[in-house]
Short mmCIF file of C-alpha atoms in Angstrom, two decimals:
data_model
loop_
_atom_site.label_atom_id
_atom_site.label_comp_id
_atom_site.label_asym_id
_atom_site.label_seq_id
_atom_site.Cartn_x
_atom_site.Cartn_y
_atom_site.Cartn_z
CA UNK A 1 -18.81 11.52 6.72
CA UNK A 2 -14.95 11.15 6.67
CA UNK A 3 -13.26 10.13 4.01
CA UNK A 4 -11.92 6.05 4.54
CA UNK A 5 -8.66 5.34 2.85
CA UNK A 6 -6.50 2.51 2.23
CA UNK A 7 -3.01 1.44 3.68
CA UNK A 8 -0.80 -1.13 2.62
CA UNK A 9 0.99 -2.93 4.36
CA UNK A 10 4.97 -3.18 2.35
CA UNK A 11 7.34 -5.76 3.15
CA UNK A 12 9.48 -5.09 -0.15
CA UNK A 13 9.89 -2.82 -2.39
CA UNK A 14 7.78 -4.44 -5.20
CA UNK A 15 4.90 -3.96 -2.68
CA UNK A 16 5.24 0.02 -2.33
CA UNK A 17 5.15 0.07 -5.96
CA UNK A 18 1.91 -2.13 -6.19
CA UNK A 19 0.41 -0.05 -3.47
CA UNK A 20 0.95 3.05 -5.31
CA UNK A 21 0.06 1.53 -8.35
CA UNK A 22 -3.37 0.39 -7.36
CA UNK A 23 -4.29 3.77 -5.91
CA UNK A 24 -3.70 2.99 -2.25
CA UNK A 25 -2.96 6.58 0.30
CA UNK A 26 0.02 5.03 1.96
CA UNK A 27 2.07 2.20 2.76
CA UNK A 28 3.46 1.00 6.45
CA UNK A 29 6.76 -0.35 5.43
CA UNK A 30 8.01 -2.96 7.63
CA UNK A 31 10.06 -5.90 7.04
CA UNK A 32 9.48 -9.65 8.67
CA UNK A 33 6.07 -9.76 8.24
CA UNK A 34 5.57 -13.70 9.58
CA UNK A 35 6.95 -12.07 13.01
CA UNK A 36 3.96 -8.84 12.93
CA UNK A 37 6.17 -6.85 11.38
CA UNK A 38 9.64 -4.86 12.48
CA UNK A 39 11.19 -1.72 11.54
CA UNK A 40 12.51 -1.86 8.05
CA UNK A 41 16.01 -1.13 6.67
CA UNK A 42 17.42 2.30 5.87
CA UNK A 43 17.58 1.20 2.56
CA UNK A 44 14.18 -0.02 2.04
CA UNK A 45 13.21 3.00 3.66
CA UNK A 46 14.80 5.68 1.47
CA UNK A 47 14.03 3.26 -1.61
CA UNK A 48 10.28 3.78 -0.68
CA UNK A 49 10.52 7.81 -0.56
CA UNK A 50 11.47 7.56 -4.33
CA UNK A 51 8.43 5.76 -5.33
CA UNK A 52 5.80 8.64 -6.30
CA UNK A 53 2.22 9.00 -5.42
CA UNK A 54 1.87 7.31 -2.19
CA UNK A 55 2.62 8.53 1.90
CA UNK A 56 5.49 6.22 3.39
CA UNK A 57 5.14 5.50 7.45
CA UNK A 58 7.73 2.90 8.86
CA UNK A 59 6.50 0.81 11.46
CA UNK A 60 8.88 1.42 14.75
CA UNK A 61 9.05 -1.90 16.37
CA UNK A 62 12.76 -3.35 17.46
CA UNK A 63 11.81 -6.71 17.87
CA UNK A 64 9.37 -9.53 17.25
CA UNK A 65 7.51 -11.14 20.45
CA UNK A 66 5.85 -8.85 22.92
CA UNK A 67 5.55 -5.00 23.06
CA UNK A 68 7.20 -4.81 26.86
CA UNK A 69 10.45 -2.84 26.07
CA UNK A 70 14.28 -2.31 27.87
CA UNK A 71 15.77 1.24 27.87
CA UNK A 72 17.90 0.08 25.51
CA UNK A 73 15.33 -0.95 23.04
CA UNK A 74 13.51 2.27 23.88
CA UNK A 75 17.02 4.26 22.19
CA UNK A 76 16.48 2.46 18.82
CA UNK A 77 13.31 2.86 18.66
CA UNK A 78 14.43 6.75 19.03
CA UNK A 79 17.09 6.74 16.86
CA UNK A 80 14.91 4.88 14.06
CA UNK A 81 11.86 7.57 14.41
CA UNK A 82 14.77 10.54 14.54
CA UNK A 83 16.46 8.33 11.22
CA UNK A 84 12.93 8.55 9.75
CA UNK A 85 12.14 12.13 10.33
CA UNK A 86 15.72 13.13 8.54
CA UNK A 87 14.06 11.28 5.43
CA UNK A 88 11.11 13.28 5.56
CA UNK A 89 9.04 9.94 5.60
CA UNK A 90 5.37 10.78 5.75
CA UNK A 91 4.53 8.98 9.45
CA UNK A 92 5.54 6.40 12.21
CA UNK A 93 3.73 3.42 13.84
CA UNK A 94 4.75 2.68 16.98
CA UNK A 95 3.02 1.27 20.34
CA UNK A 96 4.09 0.10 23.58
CA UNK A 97 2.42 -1.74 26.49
CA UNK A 98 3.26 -2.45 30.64
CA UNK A 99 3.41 -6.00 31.81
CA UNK A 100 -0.10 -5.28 33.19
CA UNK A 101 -1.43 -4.84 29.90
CA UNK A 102 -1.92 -1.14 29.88
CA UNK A 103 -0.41 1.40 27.44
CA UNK A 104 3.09 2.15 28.56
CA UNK A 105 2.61 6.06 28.34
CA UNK A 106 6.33 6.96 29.49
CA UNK A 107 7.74 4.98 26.11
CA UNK A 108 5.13 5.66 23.86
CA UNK A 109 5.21 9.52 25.20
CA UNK A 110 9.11 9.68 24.22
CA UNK A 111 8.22 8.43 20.71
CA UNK A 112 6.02 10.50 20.34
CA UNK A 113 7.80 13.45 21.08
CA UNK A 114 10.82 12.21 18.96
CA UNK A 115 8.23 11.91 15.86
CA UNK A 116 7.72 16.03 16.26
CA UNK A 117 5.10 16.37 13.07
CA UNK A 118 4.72 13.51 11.82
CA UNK A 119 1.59 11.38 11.48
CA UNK A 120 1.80 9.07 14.32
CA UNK A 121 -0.35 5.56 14.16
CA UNK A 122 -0.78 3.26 17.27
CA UNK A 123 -0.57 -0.44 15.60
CA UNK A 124 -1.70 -3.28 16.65
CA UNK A 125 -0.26 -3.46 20.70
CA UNK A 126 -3.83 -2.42 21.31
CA UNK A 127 -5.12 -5.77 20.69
CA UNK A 128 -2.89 -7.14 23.73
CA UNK A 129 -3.98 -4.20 25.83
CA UNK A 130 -6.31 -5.55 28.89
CA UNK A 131 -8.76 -2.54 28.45
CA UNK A 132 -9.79 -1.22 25.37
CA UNK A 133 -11.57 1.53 26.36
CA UNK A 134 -8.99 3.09 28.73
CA UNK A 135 -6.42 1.95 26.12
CA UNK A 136 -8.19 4.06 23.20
CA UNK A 137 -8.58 6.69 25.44
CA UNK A 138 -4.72 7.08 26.28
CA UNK A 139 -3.46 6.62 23.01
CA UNK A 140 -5.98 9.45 22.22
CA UNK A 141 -4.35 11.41 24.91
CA UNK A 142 -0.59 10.76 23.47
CA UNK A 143 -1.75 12.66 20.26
CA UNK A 144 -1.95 9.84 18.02
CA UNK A 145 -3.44 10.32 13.97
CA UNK A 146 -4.62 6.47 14.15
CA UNK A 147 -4.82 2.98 15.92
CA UNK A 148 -4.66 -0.04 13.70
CA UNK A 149 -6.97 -2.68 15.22
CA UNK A 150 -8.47 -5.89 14.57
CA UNK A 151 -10.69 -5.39 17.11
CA UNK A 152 -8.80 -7.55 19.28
CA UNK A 153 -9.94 -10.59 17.72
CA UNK A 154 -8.30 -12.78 15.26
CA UNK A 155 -9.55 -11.07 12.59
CA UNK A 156 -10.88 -7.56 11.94
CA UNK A 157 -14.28 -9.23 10.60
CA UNK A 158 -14.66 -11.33 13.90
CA UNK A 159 -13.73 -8.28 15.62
CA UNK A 160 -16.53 -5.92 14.46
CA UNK A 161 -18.47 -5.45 17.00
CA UNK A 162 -15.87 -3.81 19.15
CA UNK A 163 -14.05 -1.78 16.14
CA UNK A 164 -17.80 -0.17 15.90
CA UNK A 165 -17.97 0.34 19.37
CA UNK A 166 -14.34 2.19 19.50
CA UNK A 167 -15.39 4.40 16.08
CA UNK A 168 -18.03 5.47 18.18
CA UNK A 169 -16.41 6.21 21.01
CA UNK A 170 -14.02 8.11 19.58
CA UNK A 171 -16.59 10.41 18.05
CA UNK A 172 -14.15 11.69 15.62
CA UNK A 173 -10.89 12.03 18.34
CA UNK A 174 -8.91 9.13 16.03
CA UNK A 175 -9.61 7.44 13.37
CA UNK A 176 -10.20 3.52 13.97
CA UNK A 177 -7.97 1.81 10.99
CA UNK A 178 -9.37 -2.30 10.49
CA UNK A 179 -6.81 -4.37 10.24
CA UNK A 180 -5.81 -8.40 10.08
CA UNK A 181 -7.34 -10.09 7.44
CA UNK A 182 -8.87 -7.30 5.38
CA UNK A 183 -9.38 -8.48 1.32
CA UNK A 184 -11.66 -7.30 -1.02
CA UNK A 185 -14.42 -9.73 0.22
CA UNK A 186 -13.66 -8.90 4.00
CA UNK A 187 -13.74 -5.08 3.25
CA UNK A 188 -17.70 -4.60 1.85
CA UNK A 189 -18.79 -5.83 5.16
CA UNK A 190 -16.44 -4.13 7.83
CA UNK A 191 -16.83 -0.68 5.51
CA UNK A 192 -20.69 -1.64 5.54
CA UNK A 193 -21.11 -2.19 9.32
CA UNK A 194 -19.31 1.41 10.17
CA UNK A 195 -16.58 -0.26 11.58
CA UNK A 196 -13.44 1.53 10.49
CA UNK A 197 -12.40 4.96 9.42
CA UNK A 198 -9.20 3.29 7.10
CA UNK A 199 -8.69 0.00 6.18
CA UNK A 200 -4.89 -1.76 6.51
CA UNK A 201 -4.30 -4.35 4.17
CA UNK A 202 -1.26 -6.64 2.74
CA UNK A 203 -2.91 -7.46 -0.35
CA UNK A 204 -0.30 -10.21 -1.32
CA UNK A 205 -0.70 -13.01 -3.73
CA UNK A 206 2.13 -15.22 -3.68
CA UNK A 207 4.98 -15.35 -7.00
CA UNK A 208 7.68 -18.09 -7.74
CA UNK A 209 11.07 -17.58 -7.28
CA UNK A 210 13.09 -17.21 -11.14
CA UNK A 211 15.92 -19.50 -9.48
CA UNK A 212 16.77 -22.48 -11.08
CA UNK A 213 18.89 -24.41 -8.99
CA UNK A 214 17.21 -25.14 -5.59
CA UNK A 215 18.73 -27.47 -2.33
CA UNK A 216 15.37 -28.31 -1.19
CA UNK A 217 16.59 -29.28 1.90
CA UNK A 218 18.14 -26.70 3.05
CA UNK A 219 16.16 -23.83 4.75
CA UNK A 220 16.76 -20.08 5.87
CA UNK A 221 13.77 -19.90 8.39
CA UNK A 222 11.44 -22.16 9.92
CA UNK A 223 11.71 -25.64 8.78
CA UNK A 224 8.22 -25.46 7.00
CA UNK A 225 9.27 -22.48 4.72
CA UNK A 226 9.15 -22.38 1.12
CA UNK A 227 12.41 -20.59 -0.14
CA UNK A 228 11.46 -20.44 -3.73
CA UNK A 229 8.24 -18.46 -3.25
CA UNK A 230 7.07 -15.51 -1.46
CA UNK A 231 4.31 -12.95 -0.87
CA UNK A 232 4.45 -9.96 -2.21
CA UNK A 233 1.56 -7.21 -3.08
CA UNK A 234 -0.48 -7.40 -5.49
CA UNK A 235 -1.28 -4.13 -7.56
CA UNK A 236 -4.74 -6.13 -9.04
CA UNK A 237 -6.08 -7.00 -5.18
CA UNK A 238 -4.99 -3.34 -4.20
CA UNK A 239 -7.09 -1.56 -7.11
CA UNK A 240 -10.19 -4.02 -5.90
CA UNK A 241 -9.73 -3.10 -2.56
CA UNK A 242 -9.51 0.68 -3.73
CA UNK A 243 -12.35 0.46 -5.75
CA UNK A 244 -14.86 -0.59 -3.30
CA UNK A 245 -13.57 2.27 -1.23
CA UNK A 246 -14.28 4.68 -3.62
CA UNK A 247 -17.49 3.48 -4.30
CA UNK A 248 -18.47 3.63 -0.50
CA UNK A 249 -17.01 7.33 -0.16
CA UNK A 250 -19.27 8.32 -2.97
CA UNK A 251 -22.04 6.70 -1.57
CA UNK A 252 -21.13 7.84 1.94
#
């Protein structure tokens, strides 16, 4: 049996510190979360390689919306894996479809080749792939370490059926990371049900903002957001989620 680990999901700073702090293997640093995630800044990035104890990847992702991408978008995503590897970051997460829904294996091929030796992980495009199968199967074939998955359902518990189904398939070739809406009481039962080889969690709790003056009215994103709060990592829901996979390694 392989051992499962656990991968955070940072959108700050604070949250690569939790995630290291609570035991967690690595961290996929990305920044706008509330839009799936895009590629961090260089800052963030090179802030992350100083906290010690944990493997940084940076999710490669230009843009919120869908995963169909222009030549030019294509570049940055080059120039942010090349930016990346001169770091010495740990591994990149990157993914790419055709209109048709299949895996766009000309892009995703040039990103991988840009990555040279780093730990490549297919995220979350496979849930908007038509096919899983043949999609598993070709991001197998591109080399990649890892496909983060909810099992293309809403959530990686609704989704277990198929994320056991792809584990098997596999039979070893990737390892299936669960993903979207993994906590510590979502986690027994995907670990449980042999769904996952990794689990990718946020593990956020949410913290008030110190500022005392506030202009309610006046917003920086969508009208519905709160400006005086946010989410941020918790190093408490980390440890629990580390925890329960230690005690299914030893028991596994």
């Amino acid at each position: 049996m392989r051992h499962t680990t656990l991968e955070i999901c940072a959108g700050d700073i604070d949250s690569v510190k939790a995630a290291a702090a609570g035991g967690a293997d690595r961290v996929e640093l990305c920044s706008a979360l509330g839009e799936g995630g895009v590629t961090p800044s260089l800052g963030f990035i090179a802030a992350a390689k100083n906290v010690r104890g944990i493997r940084i990847h940076v999710l490669i992702r230009p843009r919120g919306g869908d995963f169909i991408y222009t030549p030019d978008e294509v570049e940055c995503m080059r120039s942010d894996i090349a930016m990346c590897r001169s770091l010495g970051v740990n591994g990149v997460v990157i993914g790419a479809l055709t209109s048709g829904g299949d895996i766009d294996m000309d892009i995703c091929k040039r990103l991988v080749d840009e990555a040279e030796n780093m730990s490549i992980t297919f995220h979350r495009a496979f849930d908007m792939a038509e096919d899983p199968d043949e999609a598993l199967e070709d991001i197998i074939s591109l080399g990649c370490d890892r496909v983060l998955t909810s099992g293309m359902a809403p959530t990686a518990v609704e989704g277990i059926t198929l994320l056991r189904h792809l584990r098997e398939r596999a039979e070893g070739r990737i390892r299936i990371m669960a993903g979207a809406g993994v906590n510590p009481d979502t986690a027994i039962s995907i670990l449980n049900a042999e769904a996952a080889d990794d689990l990718h969690a946020s593990a956020r709790s949410r913290i008030e903002s110190a500022v005392k003056f506030r202009r309610e009215n006046v917003k920086m994103g969508t009208p519905d957001a709160n400006e005086f709060s946010r989410l941020t990592t918790s190093a408490a829901i980390v440890r629990e989620l580390n925890n329960i996979i230690t005690e299914y390694n030893h028991l596994h």
